[in-house]
C-alpha positions as MATLAB code, in Angstrom:
seq = 'XXXXXXXXXXXXXXXXXXXXXXXXXXXXXXXXXXXXXXXXXXXXXXXXXXXXXXXXXXXXXXXXXXXXXXXXXXXXXXXXXXXXXXXXXXXXXXXXXXXXXXXXXXXXXXXXXXXXXXXXXXXXXXXXXXXXXXXXXXXXXXXXXXXXXXXXXXXXXXXXXXXXXXXXXXXXXXXXXXXXXXXXXXXXXXXXXXXXXXXXXXXXXXXXXXXXXXXXXXXXXXXXXXXXXXXXXXXXXXXXXXXXXXXXXXXXXXXXXXXXXXXXXXXXXXXXXXXXXXXXXXXXXXXXXXXXXXXXXXXXXXXXXXXXXXXXXXXXXXXXXXXXXXXXXXXXXXXXXXXXXXXXXXXXXXXXXXXXXXXXXXXXXXXXXXXXXXXXXXXXXXXXX';
ca = [
     -12.202  -19.031   -7.240;
     -14.268  -16.647   -9.446;
     -17.453  -17.236   -7.735;
     -19.491  -18.146  -11.286;
     -22.161  -20.664  -11.269;
     -22.165  -22.388  -14.429;
     -25.619  -23.127  -16.133;
     -26.081  -26.337  -18.039;
     -24.796  -24.096  -21.304;
     -21.537  -22.606  -21.464;
     -22.124  -19.336  -20.569;
     -21.702  -18.233  -17.042;
     -24.021  -16.155  -14.817;
     -23.015  -13.708  -12.539;
     -22.849  -13.918   -9.033;
     -25.680  -12.581   -6.698;
     -23.514   -9.490   -5.738;
     -22.401   -7.982   -9.167;
     -24.888   -5.568   -8.826;
     -23.630   -4.667   -5.426;
     -20.014   -5.131   -5.766;
     -19.905   -2.935   -8.895;
     -21.931   -0.232   -7.657;
     -19.776    0.259   -4.686;
     -16.630   -0.040   -6.668;
     -18.234    2.794   -9.220;
     -18.817    4.755   -5.979;
     -15.582    4.958   -4.589;
     -13.337    5.402   -7.431;
     -15.876    8.217   -8.775;
     -14.710   10.062   -6.000;
     -11.385   11.763   -6.072;
      -9.276   11.163   -2.943;
      -5.505   11.653   -4.044;
      -3.163   11.912   -0.423;
      -4.462   14.645    1.772;
      -7.694   14.860    0.040;
      -9.661   12.085    1.352;
     -12.472   13.577    3.177;
     -15.389   12.869    0.786;
     -14.483    9.114    0.123;
     -14.137    8.688    3.902;
     -17.851   10.312    4.597;
     -19.476    7.863    1.311;
     -18.123    4.679    3.211;
     -19.004    5.822    6.689;
     -22.451    6.401    5.438;
     -22.234    3.544    3.157;
     -21.758    1.239    6.385;
     -23.531    2.314    8.896;
     -26.729    2.113    6.121;
     -25.766   -1.611    6.281;
     -26.082   -1.634   10.157;
     -22.234   -1.159   10.839;
     -21.348    0.639   13.858;
     -18.374    3.017   12.584;
     -16.154    5.265   14.091;
     -13.708    7.985   12.574;
     -10.017    8.119   13.640;
      -8.545   12.072   12.623;
      -5.708   12.956   11.344;
      -3.937   16.194   10.782;
      -4.091   18.260    7.437;
      -1.689   18.236    4.616;
      -0.346   21.059    2.441;
      -3.085   19.928    0.039;
      -6.422   19.248    2.284;
      -8.980   21.672    1.753;
      -9.776   23.830    4.475;
     -12.983   22.006    6.739;
     -12.271   18.916    4.836;
     -10.745   16.945    7.933;
      -8.958   13.708    7.136;
      -9.755   10.531    9.030;
      -9.495    6.691    9.035;
     -12.815    4.568    8.787;
     -13.404    1.851   11.347;
     -16.059   -0.171   11.030;
     -17.936   -3.327   13.425;
     -20.588   -5.482   11.781;
     -24.020   -5.160   13.797;
     -25.570   -1.925   16.207;
     -24.365   -1.644   19.876;
     -20.989   -3.555   19.526;
     -19.137   -4.447   23.040;
     -17.207   -0.883   24.171;
     -13.922   -2.540   23.740;
     -14.403   -5.222   20.786;
     -11.593   -7.390   20.390;
     -11.983   -8.923   17.071;
     -10.390  -11.923   15.464;
      -9.296  -10.705   12.367;
      -8.721   -7.342   10.599;
      -9.860   -6.625    7.171;
      -8.109   -3.329    6.104;
      -6.962   -1.244    2.881;
      -6.474    2.181    1.560;
      -8.793    5.136    0.112;
      -5.950    7.662   -0.848;
      -4.621    7.196   -4.438;
      -1.810    8.538   -5.999;
      -2.283   11.943   -7.965;
      -3.912   13.086  -10.990;
      -7.761   11.730  -10.519;
      -8.814    9.620  -13.654;
     -12.240    9.446  -14.003;
     -14.338    5.947  -13.721;
     -15.381    4.500  -16.732;
     -16.124    1.078  -17.581;
     -16.898   -1.003  -20.987;
     -20.759   -1.908  -20.289;
     -21.309   -3.041  -23.648;
     -22.903   -6.372  -22.830;
     -21.715   -6.068  -19.474;
     -20.199   -9.692  -17.966;
     -16.882  -10.960  -16.655;
     -14.785   -9.457  -19.581;
     -15.873   -5.939  -19.215;
     -13.198   -2.952  -18.176;
     -13.040   -0.753  -15.078;
     -10.421    1.954  -15.411;
     -10.171    5.200  -13.451;
      -7.536    6.172  -11.058;
      -8.096    3.410   -7.725;
      -9.483    1.208  -10.070;
      -7.205   -0.927   -9.031;
      -5.217    0.276   -5.959;
      -6.326    0.210   -3.771;
     -10.504    0.572   -4.079;
     -10.932   -2.739   -6.330;
     -10.018   -4.332   -2.461;
     -12.067   -1.812    0.131;
     -15.135   -3.071   -2.634;
     -14.486   -7.122   -2.513;
     -13.522   -6.709    1.252;
     -16.711   -5.032    2.234;
     -18.816   -7.399   -0.304;
     -17.024  -10.392    0.969;
     -17.406   -9.684    4.366;
     -21.385   -8.748    4.108;
     -21.844  -12.394    1.972;
     -19.787  -13.740    4.817;
     -22.309  -12.604    7.396;
     -25.734  -12.803    5.597;
     -24.527  -16.642    5.565;
     -23.734  -16.778    8.714;
     -20.251  -18.241    8.004;
     -18.927  -15.121   10.056;
     -20.500  -13.869   13.431;
     -19.822   -9.814   13.822;
     -18.229  -10.081   16.785;
     -15.013  -11.524   14.967;
     -14.290   -9.176   12.202;
     -13.452   -5.500   11.756;
     -13.204   -3.204    8.694;
      -9.923   -0.173    8.209;
      -9.686    1.673    6.211;
      -6.615    4.295    5.991;
      -5.279    7.329    4.268;
      -1.701    8.389    3.571;
      -0.812    4.618    2.626;
       0.272    6.388   -1.004;
       2.932    8.376    1.006;
       4.084    8.026    4.553;
       1.426    5.007    5.826;
       0.428    7.917    8.674;
      -3.010    6.245    8.569;
      -2.247    2.721    9.464;
       0.560    3.981   11.922;
      -1.773    6.213   13.872;
      -4.342    3.418   14.174;
      -1.435    1.007   14.946;
      -0.618    3.687   17.930;
      -3.964    4.633   19.127;
      -5.816    1.102   18.725;
      -4.593   -1.807   17.354;
      -2.288   -3.380   20.195;
      -5.108   -3.171   22.567;
      -6.972   -5.348   20.491;
      -4.726   -8.158   19.647;
      -5.711   -9.450   16.362;
      -4.659  -13.160   15.095;
      -5.127  -12.232   11.949;
      -4.689   -9.479    9.477;
      -5.660   -9.430    5.576;
      -4.535   -6.298    3.809;
      -5.841   -5.241    0.435;
      -3.432   -4.435   -2.241;
      -3.047   -5.246   -5.847;
      -1.461   -9.382   -5.780;
      -3.490  -10.317   -9.217;
      -5.747  -12.505   -7.009;
      -2.351  -14.594   -5.775;
      -1.090  -14.688   -1.786;
       1.645  -12.437   -1.379;
       4.225  -14.080    0.550;
       5.672  -10.690    1.229;
       7.314   -8.061   -0.016;
      10.522   -6.321   -0.080;
      11.379   -3.567    2.829;
      11.687    0.144    1.665;
      13.111    3.463    2.534;
      13.466    6.933    0.891;
      16.856    8.124    1.587;
      18.117   12.022    0.660;
      21.990   12.168    0.477;
      23.712   15.568    0.929;
      27.150   17.109   -0.958;
      28.487   19.834    0.281;
      31.568   21.132   -2.126;
      33.709   24.783   -2.062;
      32.296   27.352   -4.701;
      34.519   28.462   -7.302;
      35.302   30.074  -10.683;
      35.024   26.747  -13.081;
      38.590   27.546  -14.773;
      40.297   27.210  -11.638;
      38.727   23.929   -9.963;
      41.713   23.727   -7.808;
      40.576   26.320   -5.635;
      36.957   24.740   -5.162;
      35.185   21.641   -4.790;
      32.393   19.878   -7.052;
      29.892   18.700   -4.599;
      28.211   17.313   -8.040;
      31.205   15.812   -8.954;
      31.945   14.191   -5.235;
      27.900   12.942   -4.887;
      27.994   11.668   -8.711;
      30.969    9.210   -7.819;
      29.123    8.205   -4.636;
      26.051    7.473   -6.256;
      27.807    5.110   -8.932;
      29.577    3.545   -6.480;
      25.618    2.894   -4.825;
      23.912    1.874   -7.667;
      27.097   -0.754   -8.363;
      27.504   -2.252   -4.801;
      25.893   -5.334   -3.263;
      23.051   -3.727   -0.904;
      22.483   -7.427    0.532;
      20.268  -10.236   -0.757;
      18.128  -13.300   -0.368;
      16.652  -16.171   -1.603;
      13.219  -15.137   -1.476;
      13.144  -11.399   -2.154;
      16.034  -11.370   -4.441;
      18.728   -8.529   -4.503;
      18.256   -5.132   -2.732;
      17.560   -2.326   -5.473;
      18.061    1.294   -5.829;
      15.779    4.384   -7.643;
      17.712    7.324   -7.845;
      14.361    9.647   -8.215;
      16.246   13.035   -8.186;
      18.986   14.715   -8.711;
      19.878   18.458   -8.155;
      22.950   20.122   -8.024;
      24.312   23.883   -9.147;
      23.928   27.252  -10.281;
      25.472   27.506  -13.575;
      28.135   25.472  -15.731;
      30.847   28.159  -15.181;
      30.737   27.785  -11.291;
      31.824   24.708   -9.215;
      28.997   24.035   -7.340;
      28.806   24.036   -3.700;
      26.007   21.759   -3.082;
      24.303   18.852   -4.803;
      21.585   16.274   -3.578;
      19.804   12.943   -4.410;
      17.260   11.083   -3.448;
      16.789    7.515   -3.664;
      13.973    4.813   -2.906;
      15.898    1.644   -1.182;
      13.478   -1.620   -2.078;
      15.849   -3.874    0.708;
      15.883   -7.495    0.193;
      18.557   -7.982    3.200;
      17.956   -9.251    6.788;
      14.466   -9.497    8.101;
      11.643   -6.792    8.525;
      14.199   -5.482   12.103;
      17.392   -5.998   10.425;
      17.115   -5.320    6.955;
      17.049   -1.432    6.667;
      20.189   -1.067    9.013;
      21.948   -3.774    6.866;
      21.259   -1.771    3.256;
      22.052    1.626    5.503;
      25.161    0.278    6.889;
      26.469   -0.463    3.333;
      25.797    3.187    2.010;
      27.161    4.827    5.170;
      30.378    3.152    4.563;
      30.239    3.792    0.534;
      30.263    7.240    1.218;
      32.705    7.095    4.265;
      35.077    5.934    2.079;
      34.390    8.168   -1.143;
      34.504   11.479    1.058;
      33.772   11.412    4.392;
      33.735   15.218    4.980;
      31.361   16.433    2.184;
      28.710   13.611    2.071;
      26.273   12.619    4.803;
      22.572   10.854    4.331;
      19.017   10.769    5.910;
      16.771    8.165    5.557;
      12.762    7.618    6.911;
      10.310    5.290    6.789;
      13.328    2.501    6.873;
      12.108   -1.354    7.651;
      13.238   -5.126    6.097;
      11.475   -7.772    4.126;
       7.438   -8.374    5.207;
       7.000  -12.013    5.691;
       3.504  -12.791    4.873;
       1.225  -15.750    5.357;
       1.064  -17.569    1.703;
       0.227  -20.998    2.839;
      -3.245  -21.673    2.756;
      -5.058  -24.201    0.376;
      -6.300  -22.783   -3.294;
      -4.228  -19.479   -3.787;
      -1.329  -19.412   -6.238;
       1.691  -17.627   -4.616;
       3.666  -14.414   -5.256;
       6.344  -12.139   -4.059;
       6.070   -7.959   -4.500;
       8.228   -5.436   -4.755;
       6.391   -2.526   -3.715;
       5.436   -1.544   -0.117;
       2.362   -1.938    1.847;
       0.738   -0.917    5.778;
       1.680   -4.603    6.697;
       5.034   -2.777    8.310;
       3.279   -0.102    9.644;
       0.961   -2.055   11.830;
       2.603   -3.194   15.058;
       1.536   -6.557   16.558;
       1.635  -10.235   16.752;
      -0.318  -11.506   14.390;
      -0.543  -13.746   11.120;
      -0.557  -11.254    8.033;
      -1.978  -12.037    4.453;
      -1.646   -9.770    1.700;
      -4.014  -10.275   -1.209;
      -6.236   -8.528   -3.597;
      -7.665   -7.719   -6.802;
      -5.486   -6.335   -9.977;
      -1.934   -5.815  -11.562;
       0.635   -3.313   -9.752;
       1.872   -2.988  -13.148;
      -0.819   -0.355  -13.908;
      -1.367    1.143  -10.804;
      -0.324    4.615  -10.600;
      -0.128    4.643  -14.347;
      -2.514    6.443  -16.950;
      -4.316    2.790  -17.906;
      -5.084    1.685  -14.422;
      -7.875   -0.753  -14.922;
      -9.378   -4.241  -14.191;
     -12.147   -6.182  -15.139;
     -14.950   -7.416  -13.666;
     -13.830  -11.458  -13.383;
     -11.233   -9.798  -11.330;
     -13.725   -8.106   -8.488;
     -15.311  -11.355   -8.457;
     -12.572  -13.576   -7.773;
     -11.535  -10.854   -5.503;
     -14.814  -11.329   -3.103;
     -14.355  -15.070   -3.536;
     -10.571  -15.029   -2.452;
     -11.496  -12.145    0.704;
     -13.981  -14.798    1.663;
     -12.005  -18.167    1.634;
      -9.079  -15.695    3.704;
     -11.356  -14.375    6.295;
     -12.902  -18.027    7.053;
      -9.101  -19.619    6.759;
      -7.868  -17.006    8.956;
     -10.568  -17.548   11.703;
     -10.034  -21.311   11.677;
      -6.205  -21.397   12.701;
];
């Protein structure tokens, strides 16, 4: 699937698109675009696609606290060819995200004897600018070969995926349902394996309210910290739901705060949890897990404890029954949960999620090239289905 052609010897020759692929990937990774500051990379993509005869559209989103003045945020929509139908209805949507997590890490490539083993690093080199570059080149290759018609496919590159998924939700509310895609190909690092789905997700904040007092007289106060800790231990030890495909629901206790001094009984405490939900399905999984946690809080101290959650959903099913692909289950969230519609979902892309978001985020040239071939195969499969 790597798209490499062998000579009579054993040295593979590069695919004809290698230079274009690496140049596009370098440009994307070199432009800083942490969530909220996607303006420059969005403008680059608009210009890049327009220069290749795509019709582009910018779908605006509100600024965040870190968005520079005048630097608009927007999703990039693109259709192959000039002057598309006023109401285009492509069968396949090809999408990924152009925002990255902080901090910006400069682009770097080991270009000594540039070849498939050369290593490319930098923020977004994997998550998810590798998918963006490979998707664009894959569609270009199919169009040039006449294997896909211009009206068959649409590109969508969204902002805000790394935080709330606001870019995809904006697209979903404003455009997607009317187009009625047959299939959507989501680009994320899956090691060039086809994901059968991923766990659901929710971010939950638990608050505890106590009564302040002197630590020497604990019976006269009520420790919010103590109440919260007792509840959290029970949440961490509880069975919050599981499934054969996705395993167990897991909890990451990301933030704990409470108290003002060691000799003061704390009257306020809080914790923030990230839930990876394996129970139920996309519609029911979050309610199952939330209900179990709420029961724990009620049983621990109903008056002192409360919880609020955002962006909750259960496990996401994707189609992984395509010849020529290995399959995988991933634990991270994607924009597949944020796009409404009755469409087949495919989740695929180059790179390993275990290096994404880290200081050593990197992949090899061969990974990018394999992804181009994988996306070509997926696009053709989706159009035949």
